[in-house]
Structures are given as structure tokens and as C-alpha cells.
């Protein structure tokens, strides 16, 4: 008797884990991935989804099973067994979540590092003359200077972002272009310095899996490398007033040639090497 | 040291109290009357907040901002959040049940400071009325319940100032309550009753009150500085005057993350009282439950910056707050496993109280899982400030705290009134609430992941269908209050008598008549050292209670 029930519960546990991992691997809840950041994010999402599914289905299953199995039968007014605790069991369900949390923490640290979150803030990539040295820079994910990481890599394109109620403005210092739409070439690193003119806004591109607040008085930095051509929404994600919901723009990710064409057409300076 | 209170304190003001239903409209010093005042007052605000929620869900059935003006939408949103947190959940899980139950649990005749207690309650209705009337007079605040500057400085000042004043009053009420609970639990215990013999709700309220007393003053100070920025044009948080907007966020969340535990720890305590009674089993792992509560209190104070991962916080800070936040899941997890272990092998009465408690477990586990995910910086940068977060915290505050409030009403209604609620209507209420709730909030996870930010009145048309499904869920939730309201009102008038102890419970509040007499017990308070002694020491407790006024009556 005891044996069959242990075998049964172990096999249910294994099935649950396999099922959870399968669901996590096959779930498709995210929009397309269009930056180097996004596939890394999706990896983390899958792992978290698997763990979450296993825990949720497991605990929900236990609750529903208990409610059915241990429901009071009519006419029975007795008490249940007076079990007040079970030390090994309690140690077990302290240790398991602790290990899971530790694993998730270390894993997401790794993900964070791969996204460039742990690189020291550096502003090499920006035009020095524009910034007073005292001004503190705040970083978003991927805020480490892209150029300093691997020598020989392409020089990132600097863009200055200004947010205001209720629009984003993109300034390309190289060609002195001011645009309401963000144009970026595929596969090329971008480094954005963002500041708000009035209240806090946030720059969010769901397809890039990136978000960074745009703050008045404190410039923030966001670096990314787009990977898939297309037009993606830029969404303001911080309540900024009555038209917050309408504060949107578009990022156009295009091939280098198309980007150059757009750049040359709008550039106010003659020299145009991006 | 513990003080036993003599049966009659000869308090002359008590005899001046009105009798009958009028006493609920008076400056009553009776902790039970104050508890009911908190509950009913909170429920009225809940209905108002729910009306505002319906307005939000109606606006969101179409992608255009077409149901109300955009600034009105933001006002409605701000009022909804503020009312639900500060006028419904916090006062009810703390004030209502805390006042009603804690004196019974410690074997006292009232709270430590009955007058302070009445003051704490009577701050709430004026604060709430002020907040709501601001909508009609000057226009309500429109910068969200978080009131981040500089938006809160640049939106119309009158509404924002009224918002600050009423939150200050409510915070004051909460601090008075917290001090009172700590004093009552530590100092008013009946002689012979040890701390580790107290029902779990006392521990939950002790932990919560510590959080209240430590963190609410920080919110008060912050809001006072904010009000200076608004009316006196100081520059604490105003960047055009050299202020720092991020400092506000740190100060605000130093209170408001603990605030989420102020909303949920008491709920944990209430569930710990309800489940053992209806399973006829002792609460599993009492000591680990106590340690978990205290661990949650400690950790809860050092996780606030997980609300600021996209604010430009430095990498080390993000890392620290990720780890601290994720580790809260460990003590929280222990509590959930202990409840499931309490259910296991019990004789569970499948009534409305236990259904709402189990609904709470299921909903909260989902909210906790998304919480641990949100604590991971790389995960959060995508979904922060989106509908994913809206889904997360509604699974916690509605699926968690509100479900527990309903469970508690089903459980303690016979205590409050001496009447039984209709079980069929209760189960209908549960079914509608559970389905409506999940239909409303589960799809919002997807909305957030796919690009819908929160606090918007207009959105990308691709999200319309899912938003409409969510609104249908909200409609079902609205309908679910009808059987509930009918049930509590009708049963109070026509309901069958419940007897003193319809659940055959062992916790002290049931060992007296239902509803209890003014000073809780005729004669001395019983000494209950085994509040969860189901299946073991029943005889002891039954002997004890039969010596007292309240006989344990068996009910079919
Ligand atoms: C396992 C435990 C929990 C974890 C790890 C957790 C984590 C988080 C995180 C990281 C956020 C920020 C998300 C963002 O804005 O990007 C958040 C938001 C929130 N959480 Fe939790 N949470 C937990 C439990 C709770 C509890 C117990 C409550 C309340 C009773 C709660 C209520 C909220 C609320 C209200 C917000 C939204 C605040 C706002 O921005 O308006 N959470 N949670
Ligand atoms: Cu905005
Ligand atoms: Cu928090």
C-alpha cells in the first residue's frame, strides 16, 4: 500500500516537472524578438515559466485534491488527525524554495550580465562637449559602453532622446538630424542618452524587451543592438499626464543601406559616415 | 508583565453610549463596535472603489479614449487605487478584524487604548469623504496612487493637496491602530497566556503593526515635503529647482512596499484561523509560521527598490534588491505549504469560508510566482509599468486580501450577529467571484507582455479583444456582490439563529455568547492555551468553556 502510493506520488511529481518544462519551452506569449537583448530575455522567460507552471499546478493540484479527498462526509462530526507539525517535512519545503530561488537568482544574474547590465557606466561613446563632467549618468540595462567592451567592434551610433509631454524627439548629433521617429540600422549598436523636459516618461520597445525611464534633471543611458528589420512601437510606460496613452512613436529598424539613405536625406552636415 | 482587567472598570462614559444599532454611529469605545464600524465603512468605500473600477473597465472596452475625458480617467484611476488600498483593504484586514478579534485572543476586555482606537476609526470617514468630494469640487488628484513628482507637482494643485491631506489622515489612523495593537498584544494578555500560545492572527498583527509604525511615518514625511513643493514652491523633488525625483521614489516605496505586507500579512493571519476550524485539524507548523511572519517583516523593509528597476538605479542596487525580494518567497512559501498540510488529512467542510480561503491560496500562489519573476531585474525591465504588473498585484490584493476578507466575513458573521448566512448564496458568491476575478485579471498578464502599458485610457487596437474579455470578468465580479449583499442584509434580519459556536471552534472569541456581551465575557476570560487543539485536547477546552457563560453548542 505505502509503496504504491509513494511510487504514484513520485511519478506524478516527475510528470509535473516534465510537463512544466515542456510548457515553458513551447509557450509563445511574447512578441517578436528584434534586439540582441530579446532572445536572452526569452530564455529567462522560458525558465521562469517552467518553474512557475510546476509550482502553480502542483500547489493548486494539492489544494483541490485535499478539498475532494478530505471533505467531511455527511454525519461525520469528528476531528482530523492532530498533526501539529513535521520537522523533516518543514525543512524540506524551506529548502526546496530556497534552492529554487537561489537558482533563479544566479541564473537571472547571468542573464543580466549577458544583457550588459553589469558593465560599468561609461560615457565614451557620447560627445564629451555636450555633457558637464559633474552630471551623473544613470544607466539602463545594457548601459555599459558598447565600444569599450570589445575593441575592433563597430563604433555605436549615438542618439540623444528628449521626452516631453507627449512626444519623443530623436537627435542624431552626427548629422544634426532631429526626428520624431527613431531610425536604426540592423546589427549596429546604438547608444542613447535620454532626458526629459518635464515629467518622468519611459522609453519602451516591447520587441526589444527594453525599458528605461526618461527623467527630468537626470540623464539616463540605454544601449541596444537591433536585429530584425521592421517597424516597432515605442511606448511611453510611465504615467505622464492626460495623453500618456497616446504618447507613442515608432522605431524603424532597417538595413544599413536604407538607413544610410534616410540619414543622408535628412542630414544637415555634409560629412556622412555613420 | 501582563495585566488582568477587572470585569467592570466603572467607566462612566460607557454607560452614556447609545444602545442598539445607534451605537454603530457613535464614538463607541467598545472594540467590537469599532471593528464593525471599520468593516461596514470599509465595505462602503469598496463599493465606491468598485464603481470606479467598472468605469475604468468600460473605458477600456474600446481602444479609443471615448467614455470619459482623459484627465477624468486619470482621476478615476487615482481615486480607485487610493480608495482600495487606504480605505478598504488596510482598514479592514487591520482595523476591522484586528479590533474585533485581538482583545478576545489575548483575553482582554478591550483594546489597550479604547479612546485612541475610536479616534483612529473616526479619522477614516472624513478622510474618505474629503478624497471623494475633491472630484466634485476641484477635480481629484490625477497622478496615480504613487503621486510621482514632477507629475504630481505639475497637475492641478487643489486635488493633489486634498489627496495628500486625506492620505495623511489615513496614515495617522493606521499608526494609531498599530500602536494600539502592539500594546494590546504585548501588555494586555490574560495572566497565564504566553506569547507562543496566541492564535496566529495575533502574530500577524504584531508583525504588521511593527511595519506600520516603522514605515508609515516615512510616507507622511514624504507627502508633507511633496505638499511644500506644490504649495510653497520648494524644491525637494522638483527638478527645475534642483530637486531630485528619484529620492521621492525611494521614500515612497520605503513605505509602500511594506504597505503591501500591511495588506496581506493580516490576511495570512485570518486564513490561519479559518482553515483549522473548518478542517478540524491543528494549524500545521505553528512555530515556523511565527518565524515566517517575522522574516517577512524584516525582509519586507529592505526590498523597496524593486519598484525602481527602470528608474536608473545603479547595478549593485538592482542586484541587492533582486536577491532580497526573491528571498521573501521562502518564508511566504513555508506558510502556503503549512496551510496545505493543514488541509491534508482533515475533515473539511466545503463551506463558503473554506472555499474563499482556498481560492485565496490558489490566487496568491500565482501572484507570488509572478512576483518572484518581477523581482528579477532582466525580467522586470520589459514588463515594469505594464498590465503584467497590474495583473500581479491584483492577484495579490484582490485574489489574496479581498478573498480573505470574504472568507472572514463568512466565518465570523455568526459571531458578529448571532445569525447564520445562507450557504447556497455564499457558494454562488464564491463561484462568481472566482470566475470573474480570473477572467478579469489572468488575460492582463498577456497584455503586459505584448506591449500594453498600465494607466492608459487608449491602446493599440490589437489588444481590444483581450481587454473586452477582461471587462466581462469585471462585470461578473460586479454581479457577484449582489448575492453577497443580499445575504448579509437578509440574514441579519431573517437569518436562522446560529447559536454561540456554530463551527465548534476552539479559539477564544467563540467561547462566549454570539454576539458577545459588552465586556466580552461574563466572569473571567477563559485561558485558551491550545487555540488549535482539534482532535487532541478538546476535552480540556470544552470543560473550560462550559464553566463560562458561552456554552459550546453543537449544530448540525
Ligand atoms: C512573493 C512575494 C512578492 C514578490 C516577490 C513581489 C514582487 C513585486 C515586484 C518586483 C513588483 C514591482 C513590479 C514593477 O512595478 O515592475 C511588485 C509590484 C507590486 N506588488 Fe508585489 N511582490 C510580492 C508580493 C506582493 C504582495 C504580498 C503584495 C500585496 C499585498 C504585492 C503588491 C504589489 C503591488 C500593489 C505592486 C504594484 C505597485 C505599483 O506599482 O502600483 N506584492 N511586486
Ligand atoms: Cu507617458
Ligand atoms: Cu514591492
PDB file of N, CA, C and O in Angstrom, chain A residues 49-110:
ATOM      1  N   UNK A  49       8.878  30.525 -16.650  1.00  0.00           N
ATOM      2  CA  UNK A  49       7.542  29.998 -16.934  1.00  0.00           C
ATOM      3  C   UNK A  49       7.460  28.519 -16.541  1.00  0.00           C
ATOM      4  O   UNK A  49       6.459  28.075 -15.977  1.00  0.00           O
ATOM      5  N   UNK A  50       8.528  27.773 -16.820  1.00  0.00           N
ATOM      6  CA  UNK A  50       8.533  26.354 -16.435  1.00  0.00           C
ATOM      7  C   UNK A  50       8.416  26.204 -14.927  1.00  0.00           C
ATOM      8  O   UNK A  50       7.558  25.457 -14.425  1.00  0.00           O
ATOM      9  N   UNK A  51       9.266  26.918 -14.203  1.00  0.00           N
ATOM     10  CA  UNK A  51       9.251  26.801 -12.743  1.00  0.00           C
ATOM     11  C   UNK A  51       7.887  27.231 -12.198  1.00  0.00           C
ATOM     12  O   UNK A  51       7.287  26.567 -11.352  1.00  0.00           O
ATOM     13  N   UNK A  52       7.383  28.336 -12.733  1.00  0.00           N
ATOM     14  CA  UNK A  52       6.085  28.839 -12.287  1.00  0.00           C
ATOM     15  C   UNK A  52       4.978  27.834 -12.544  1.00  0.00           C
ATOM     16  O   UNK A  52       4.129  27.602 -11.677  1.00  0.00           O
ATOM     17  N   UNK A  53       4.983  27.221 -13.715  1.00  0.00           N
ATOM     18  CA  UNK A  53       3.936  26.251 -14.038  1.00  0.00           C
ATOM     19  C   UNK A  53       3.981  25.074 -13.074  1.00  0.00           C
ATOM     20  O   UNK A  53       2.950  24.633 -12.555  1.00  0.00           O
ATOM     21  N   UNK A  54       5.193  24.565 -12.822  1.00  0.00           N
ATOM     22  CA  UNK A  54       5.317  23.407 -11.931  1.00  0.00           C
ATOM     23  C   UNK A  54       4.771  23.752 -10.550  1.00  0.00           C
ATOM     24  O   UNK A  54       3.955  23.014  -9.981  1.00  0.00           O
ATOM     25  N   UNK A  55       5.180  24.912 -10.018  1.00  0.00           N
ATOM     26  CA  UNK A  55       4.736  25.292  -8.682  1.00  0.00           C
ATOM     27  C   UNK A  55       3.233  25.521  -8.643  1.00  0.00           C
ATOM     28  O   UNK A  55       2.530  25.037  -7.753  1.00  0.00           O
ATOM     29  N   UNK A  56       2.731  26.251  -9.640  1.00  0.00           N
ATOM     30  CA  UNK A  56       1.309  26.608  -9.610  1.00  0.00           C
ATOM     31  C   UNK A  56       0.429  25.377  -9.758  1.00  0.00           C
ATOM     32  O   UNK A  56      -0.489  25.155  -8.967  1.00  0.00           O
ATOM     33  N   UNK A  57       0.736  24.558 -10.758  1.00  0.00           N
ATOM     34  CA  UNK A  57      -0.090  23.363 -10.966  1.00  0.00           C
ATOM     35  C   UNK A  57       0.046  22.434  -9.762  1.00  0.00           C
ATOM     36  O   UNK A  57      -0.938  21.862  -9.278  1.00  0.00           O
ATOM     37  N   UNK A  58       1.265  22.307  -9.240  1.00  0.00           N
ATOM     38  CA  UNK A  58       1.477  21.427  -8.090  1.00  0.00           C
ATOM     39  C   UNK A  58       0.649  21.847  -6.889  1.00  0.00           C
ATOM     40  O   UNK A  58      -0.093  21.033  -6.327  1.00  0.00           O
ATOM     41  N   UNK A  59       0.747  23.117  -6.514  1.00  0.00           N
ATOM     42  CA  UNK A  59       0.049  23.555  -5.294  1.00  0.00           C
ATOM     43  C   UNK A  59      -1.456  23.571  -5.514  1.00  0.00           C
ATOM     44  O   UNK A  59      -2.230  23.112  -4.672  1.00  0.00           O
ATOM     45  N   UNK A  60      -1.889  24.075  -6.685  1.00  0.00           N
ATOM     46  CA  UNK A  60      -3.324  24.068  -6.971  1.00  0.00           C
ATOM     47  C   UNK A  60      -3.859  22.635  -6.937  1.00  0.00           C
ATOM     48  O   UNK A  60      -4.923  22.363  -6.368  1.00  0.00           O
ATOM     49  N   UNK A  61      -3.084  21.735  -7.528  1.00  0.00           N
ATOM     50  CA  UNK A  61      -3.497  20.325  -7.526  1.00  0.00           C
ATOM     51  C   UNK A  61      -3.643  19.799  -6.111  1.00  0.00           C
ATOM     52  O   UNK A  61      -4.635  19.143  -5.781  1.00  0.00           O
ATOM     53  N   UNK A  62      -2.680  20.097  -5.261  1.00  0.00           N
ATOM     54  CA  UNK A  62      -2.742  19.625  -3.876  1.00  0.00           C
ATOM     55  C   UNK A  62      -3.977  20.170  -3.163  1.00  0.00           C
ATOM     56  O   UNK A  62      -4.660  19.439  -2.443  1.00  0.00           O
ATOM     57  N   UNK A  63      -4.261  21.462  -3.383  1.00  0.00           N
ATOM     58  CA  UNK A  63      -5.405  22.071  -2.703  1.00  0.00           C
ATOM     59  C   UNK A  63      -6.699  21.404  -3.167  1.00  0.00           C
ATOM     60  O   UNK A  63      -7.537  20.990  -2.360  1.00  0.00           O
ATOM     61  N   UNK A  64      -6.854  21.271  -4.488  1.00  0.00           N
ATOM     62  CA  UNK A  64      -8.108  20.709  -4.989  1.00  0.00           C
ATOM     63  C   UNK A  64      -8.238  19.242  -4.580  1.00  0.00           C
ATOM     64  O   UNK A  64      -9.309  18.786  -4.147  1.00  0.00           O
ATOM     65  N   UNK A  65      -7.124  18.518  -4.662  1.00  0.00           N
ATOM     66  CA  UNK A  65      -7.148  17.114  -4.234  1.00  0.00           C
ATOM     67  C   UNK A  65      -7.569  17.012  -2.766  1.00  0.00           C
ATOM     68  O   UNK A  65      -8.439  16.213  -2.411  1.00  0.00           O
ATOM     69  N   UNK A  66      -6.980  17.861  -1.908  1.00  0.00           N
ATOM     70  CA  UNK A  66      -7.338  17.810  -0.484  1.00  0.00           C
ATOM     71  C   UNK A  66      -8.810  18.108  -0.267  1.00  0.00           C
ATOM     72  O   UNK A  66      -9.478  17.453   0.535  1.00  0.00           O
ATOM     73  N   UNK A  67      -9.309  19.117  -0.997  1.00  0.00           N
ATOM     74  CA  UNK A  67     -10.709  19.501  -0.796  1.00  0.00           C
ATOM     75  C   UNK A  67     -11.634  18.340  -1.153  1.00  0.00           C
ATOM     76  O   UNK A  67     -12.668  18.138  -0.514  1.00  0.00           O
ATOM     77  N   UNK A  68     -11.253  17.572  -2.167  1.00  0.00           N
ATOM     78  CA  UNK A  68     -12.123  16.457  -2.569  1.00  0.00           C
ATOM     79  C   UNK A  68     -11.903  15.257  -1.658  1.00  0.00           C
ATOM     80  O   UNK A  68     -12.835  14.707  -1.075  1.00  0.00           O
ATOM     81  N   UNK A  69     -10.637  14.902  -1.490  1.00  0.00           N
ATOM     82  CA  UNK A  69     -10.313  13.686  -0.748  1.00  0.00           C
ATOM     83  C   UNK A  69     -10.696  13.806   0.717  1.00  0.00           C
ATOM     84  O   UNK A  69     -11.206  12.863   1.320  1.00  0.00           O
ATOM     85  N   UNK A  70     -10.444  14.952   1.309  1.00  0.00           N
ATOM     86  CA  UNK A  70     -10.630  15.076   2.757  1.00  0.00           C
ATOM     87  C   UNK A  70     -11.881  15.855   3.110  1.00  0.00           C
ATOM     88  O   UNK A  70     -11.969  16.438   4.172  1.00  0.00           O
ATOM     89  N   UNK A  71     -12.847  15.907   2.208  1.00  0.00           N
ATOM     90  CA  UNK A  71     -14.081  16.630   2.540  1.00  0.00           C
ATOM     91  C   UNK A  71     -14.820  15.861   3.627  1.00  0.00           C
ATOM     92  O   UNK A  71     -14.719  14.636   3.730  1.00  0.00           O
ATOM     93  N   UNK A  72     -15.521  16.611   4.435  1.00  0.00           N
ATOM     94  CA  UNK A  72     -16.259  15.990   5.536  1.00  0.00           C
ATOM     95  C   UNK A  72     -17.445  15.224   4.975  1.00  0.00           C
ATOM     96  O   UNK A  72     -18.210  15.767   4.172  1.00  0.00           O
ATOM     97  N   UNK A  73     -17.574  13.954   5.365  1.00  0.00           N
ATOM     98  CA  UNK A  73     -18.718  13.166   4.894  1.00  0.00           C
ATOM     99  C   UNK A  73     -19.923  13.519   5.757  1.00  0.00           C
ATOM    100  O   UNK A  73     -19.764  13.837   6.941  1.00  0.00           O
ATOM    101  N   UNK A  74     -21.116  13.444   5.186  1.00  0.00           N
ATOM    102  CA  UNK A  74     -22.308  13.773   5.980  1.00  0.00           C
ATOM    103  C   UNK A  74     -22.370  12.895   7.229  1.00  0.00           C
ATOM    104  O   UNK A  74     -22.076  11.703   7.159  1.00  0.00           O
ATOM    105  N   UNK A  75     -22.716  13.497   8.333  1.00  0.00           N
ATOM    106  CA  UNK A  75     -22.871  12.746   9.568  1.00  0.00           C
ATOM    107  C   UNK A  75     -21.589  12.591  10.358  1.00  0.00           C
ATOM    108  O   UNK A  75     -21.605  12.190  11.515  1.00  0.00           O
ATOM    109  N   UNK A  76     -20.472  12.902   9.776  1.00  0.00           N
ATOM    110  CA  UNK A  76     -19.196  12.786  10.474  1.00  0.00           C
ATOM    111  C   UNK A  76     -18.880  14.112  11.156  1.00  0.00           C
ATOM    112  O   UNK A  76     -18.660  15.114  10.494  1.00  0.00           O
ATOM    113  N   UNK A  77     -18.909  14.133  12.461  1.00  0.00           N
ATOM    114  CA  UNK A  77     -18.590  15.392  13.132  1.00  0.00           C
ATOM    115  C   UNK A  77     -17.302  15.266  13.924  1.00  0.00           C
ATOM    116  O   UNK A  77     -17.032  16.021  14.835  1.00  0.00           O
ATOM    117  N   UNK A  78     -16.484  14.286  13.558  1.00  0.00           N
ATOM    118  CA  UNK A  78     -15.219  14.084  14.267  1.00  0.00           C
ATOM    119  C   UNK A  78     -14.155  15.050  13.810  1.00  0.00           C
ATOM    120  O   UNK A  78     -14.379  15.888  12.935  1.00  0.00           O
ATOM    121  N   UNK A  79     -12.988  14.919  14.413  1.00  0.00           N
ATOM    122  CA  UNK A  79     -11.871  15.766  14.063  1.00  0.00           C
ATOM    123  C   UNK A  79     -10.884  15.015  13.184  1.00  0.00           C
ATOM    124  O   UNK A  79     -10.892  13.790  13.127  1.00  0.00           O
ATOM    125  N   UNK A  80     -10.019  15.777  12.509  1.00  0.00           N
ATOM    126  CA  UNK A  80      -8.936  15.169  11.750  1.00  0.00           C
ATOM    127  C   UNK A  80      -7.819  14.740  12.684  1.00  0.00           C
ATOM    128  O   UNK A  80      -7.909  14.895  13.897  1.00  0.00           O
ATOM    129  N   UNK A  81      -6.760  14.181  12.081  1.00  0.00           N
ATOM    130  CA  UNK A  81      -5.641  13.774  12.934  1.00  0.00           C
ATOM    131  C   UNK A  81      -4.970  15.007  13.526  1.00  0.00           C
ATOM    132  O   UNK A  81      -4.770  15.987  12.831  1.00  0.00           O
ATOM    133  N   UNK A  82      -4.594  14.942  14.803  1.00  0.00           N
ATOM    134  CA  UNK A  82      -3.983  16.111  15.442  1.00  0.00           C
ATOM    135  C   UNK A  82      -2.497  16.242  15.096  1.00  0.00           C
ATOM    136  O   UNK A  82      -1.652  16.150  15.972  1.00  0.00           O
ATOM    137  N   UNK A  83      -2.194  16.472  13.833  1.00  0.00           N
ATOM    138  CA  UNK A  83      -0.782  16.630  13.449  1.00  0.00           C
ATOM    139  C   UNK A  83      -0.430  18.110  13.542  1.00  0.00           C
ATOM    140  O   UNK A  83      -1.026  18.934  12.852  1.00  0.00           O
ATOM    141  N   UNK A  84       0.531  18.426  14.389  1.00  0.00           N
ATOM    142  CA  UNK A  84       0.833  19.848  14.571  1.00  0.00           C
ATOM    143  C   UNK A  84       2.077  20.289  13.835  1.00  0.00           C
ATOM    144  O   UNK A  84       2.418  21.459  13.812  1.00  0.00           O
ATOM    145  N   UNK A  85       2.779  19.358  13.246  1.00  0.00           N
ATOM    146  CA  UNK A  85       3.986  19.734  12.523  1.00  0.00           C
ATOM    147  C   UNK A  85       4.758  18.489  12.178  1.00  0.00           C
ATOM    148  O   UNK A  85       4.416  17.374  12.598  1.00  0.00           O
ATOM    149  N   UNK A  86       5.781  18.680  11.380  1.00  0.00           N
ATOM    150  CA  UNK A  86       6.608  17.567  10.960  1.00  0.00           C
ATOM    151  C   UNK A  86       7.930  18.168  10.518  1.00  0.00           C
ATOM    152  O   UNK A  86       8.024  18.723   9.426  1.00  0.00           O
ATOM    153  N   UNK A  87       8.902  18.105  11.398  1.00  0.00           N
ATOM    154  CA  UNK A  87      10.133  18.851  11.172  1.00  0.00           C
ATOM    155  C   UNK A  87      10.816  18.531   9.841  1.00  0.00           C
ATOM    156  O   UNK A  87      11.110  19.446   9.070  1.00  0.00           O
ATOM    157  N   UNK A  88      11.044  17.246   9.526  1.00  0.00           N
ATOM    158  CA  UNK A  88      11.712  16.965   8.242  1.00  0.00           C
ATOM    159  C   UNK A  88      10.959  17.552   7.063  1.00  0.00           C
ATOM    160  O   UNK A  88      11.551  18.147   6.160  1.00  0.00           O
ATOM    161  N   UNK A  89       9.624  17.441   7.106  1.00  0.00           N
ATOM    162  CA  UNK A  89       8.803  17.977   6.025  1.00  0.00           C
ATOM    163  C   UNK A  89       8.969  19.492   5.931  1.00  0.00           C
ATOM    164  O   UNK A  89       9.117  20.061   4.852  1.00  0.00           O
ATOM    165  N   UNK A  90       8.970  20.147   7.114  1.00  0.00           N
ATOM    166  CA  UNK A  90       9.083  21.607   7.103  1.00  0.00           C
ATOM    167  C   UNK A  90      10.457  22.049   6.612  1.00  0.00           C
ATOM    168  O   UNK A  90      10.575  23.035   5.896  1.00  0.00           O
ATOM    169  N   UNK A  91      11.488  21.290   6.986  1.00  0.00           N
ATOM    170  CA  UNK A  91      12.830  21.616   6.482  1.00  0.00           C
ATOM    171  C   UNK A  91      12.847  21.429   4.972  1.00  0.00           C
ATOM    172  O   UNK A  91      13.371  22.259   4.232  1.00  0.00           O
ATOM    173  N   UNK A  92      12.196  20.362   4.513  1.00  0.00           N
ATOM    174  CA  UNK A  92      12.154  20.078   3.085  1.00  0.00           C
ATOM    175  C   UNK A  92      11.530  21.246   2.319  1.00  0.00           C
ATOM    176  O   UNK A  92      12.092  21.744   1.352  1.00  0.00           O
ATOM    177  N   UNK A  93      10.365  21.733   2.786  1.00  0.00           N
ATOM    178  CA  UNK A  93       9.755  22.791   1.987  1.00  0.00           C
ATOM    179  C   UNK A  93      10.248  24.190   2.329  1.00  0.00           C
ATOM    180  O   UNK A  93       9.753  25.173   1.828  1.00  0.00           O
ATOM    181  N   UNK A  94      11.243  24.274   3.207  1.00  0.00           N
ATOM    182  CA  UNK A  94      12.005  25.520   3.295  1.00  0.00           C
ATOM    183  C   UNK A  94      13.180  25.447   2.321  1.00  0.00           C
ATOM    184  O   UNK A  94      13.508  26.415   1.638  1.00  0.00           O
ATOM    185  N   UNK A  95      13.788  24.266   2.282  1.00  0.00           N
ATOM    186  CA  UNK A  95      14.997  24.115   1.472  1.00  0.00           C
ATOM    187  C   UNK A  95      14.686  24.173  -0.021  1.00  0.00           C
ATOM    188  O   UNK A  95      15.398  24.833  -0.776  1.00  0.00           O
ATOM    189  N   UNK A  96      13.608  23.497  -0.433  1.00  0.00           N
ATOM    190  CA  UNK A  96      13.336  23.458  -1.872  1.00  0.00           C
ATOM    191  C   UNK A  96      13.105  24.857  -2.454  1.00  0.00           C
ATOM    192  O   UNK A  96      13.780  25.239  -3.412  1.00  0.00           O
ATOM    193  N   UNK A  97      12.201  25.668  -1.857  1.00  0.00           N
ATOM    194  CA  UNK A  97      12.063  27.028  -2.412  1.00  0.00           C
ATOM    195  C   UNK A  97      13.369  27.818  -2.333  1.00  0.00           C
ATOM    196  O   UNK A  97      13.704  28.542  -3.259  1.00  0.00           O
ATOM    197  N   UNK A  98      14.135  27.628  -1.244  1.00  0.00           N
ATOM    198  CA  UNK A  98      15.385  28.374  -1.122  1.00  0.00           C
ATOM    199  C   UNK A  98      16.320  28.020  -2.272  1.00  0.00           C
ATOM    200  O   UNK A  98      16.943  28.895  -2.876  1.00  0.00           O
ATOM    201  N   UNK A  99      16.383  26.732  -2.593  1.00  0.00           N
ATOM    202  CA  UNK A  99      17.262  26.318  -3.690  1.00  0.00           C
ATOM    203  C   UNK A  99      16.749  26.853  -5.018  1.00  0.00           C
ATOM    204  O   UNK A  99      17.504  27.373  -5.843  1.00  0.00           O
ATOM    205  N   UNK A 100      15.423  26.744  -5.213  1.00  0.00           N
ATOM    206  CA  UNK A 100      14.851  27.254  -6.463  1.00  0.00           C
ATOM    207  C   UNK A 100      15.140  28.746  -6.609  1.00  0.00           C
ATOM    208  O   UNK A 100      15.567  29.215  -7.672  1.00  0.00           O
ATOM    209  N   UNK A 101      14.949  29.495  -5.517  1.00  0.00           N
ATOM    210  CA  UNK A 101      15.174  30.942  -5.556  1.00  0.00           C
ATOM    211  C   UNK A 101      16.636  31.248  -5.853  1.00  0.00           C
ATOM    212  O   UNK A 101      16.969  32.113  -6.650  1.00  0.00           O
ATOM    213  N   UNK A 102      17.514  30.487  -5.207  1.00  0.00           N
ATOM    214  CA  UNK A 102      18.938  30.682  -5.427  1.00  0.00           C
ATOM    215  C   UNK A 102      19.282  30.432  -6.889  1.00  0.00           C
ATOM    216  O   UNK A 102      20.004  31.204  -7.525  1.00  0.00           O
ATOM    217  N   UNK A 103      18.731  29.334  -7.420  1.00  0.00           N
ATOM    218  CA  UNK A 103      18.985  29.012  -8.822  1.00  0.00           C
ATOM    219  C   UNK A 103      18.476  30.141  -9.725  1.00  0.00           C
ATOM    220  O   UNK A 103      19.194  30.624 -10.601  1.00  0.00           O
ATOM    221  N   UNK A 104      17.225  30.571  -9.479  1.00  0.00           N
ATOM    222  CA  UNK A 104      16.648  31.635 -10.308  1.00  0.00           C
ATOM    223  C   UNK A 104      17.498  32.894 -10.208  1.00  0.00           C
ATOM    224  O   UNK A 104      17.788  33.556 -11.208  1.00  0.00           O
ATOM    225  N   UNK A 105      17.951  33.192  -8.984  1.00  0.00           N
ATOM    226  CA  UNK A 105      18.758  34.394  -8.780  1.00  0.00           C
ATOM    227  C   UNK A 105      20.057  34.341  -9.559  1.00  0.00           C
ATOM    228  O   UNK A 105      20.416  35.275 -10.283  1.00  0.00           O
ATOM    229  N   UNK A 106      20.771  33.218  -9.439  1.00  0.00           N
ATOM    230  CA  UNK A 106      22.061  33.098 -10.131  1.00  0.00           C
ATOM    231  C   UNK A 106      21.842  33.115 -11.637  1.00  0.00           C
ATOM    232  O   UNK A 106      22.549  33.789 -12.388  1.00  0.00           O
ATOM    233  N   UNK A 107      20.825  32.395 -12.075  1.00  0.00           N
ATOM    234  CA  UNK A 107      20.543  32.335 -13.499  1.00  0.00           C
ATOM    235  C   UNK A 107      20.201  33.726 -14.039  1.00  0.00           C
ATOM    236  O   UNK A 107      20.708  34.140 -15.084  1.00  0.00           O
ATOM    237  N   UNK A 108      19.371  34.468 -13.307  1.00  0.00           N
ATOM    238  CA  UNK A 108      18.970  35.766 -13.851  1.00  0.00           C
ATOM    239  C   UNK A 108      20.117  36.766 -13.739  1.00  0.00           C
ATOM    240  O   UNK A 108      20.213  37.696 -14.533  1.00  0.00           O
ATOM    241  N   UNK A 109      21.032  36.527 -12.801  1.00  0.00           N
ATOM    242  CA  UNK A 109      22.238  37.364 -12.751  1.00  0.00           C
ATOM    243  C   UNK A 109      23.040  37.162 -14.030  1.00  0.00           C
ATOM    244  O   UNK A 109      23.514  38.119 -14.662  1.00  0.00           O
ATOM    245  N   UNK A 110      23.148  35.898 -14.417  1.00  0.00           N
ATOM    246  CA  UNK A 110      23.883  35.575 -15.628  1.00  0.00           C
ATOM    247  C   UNK A 110      23.240  36.244 -16.850  1.00  0.00           C
ATOM    248  O   UNK A 110      23.911  36.835 -17.685  1.00  0.00           O
TER     249      UNK A 110
END
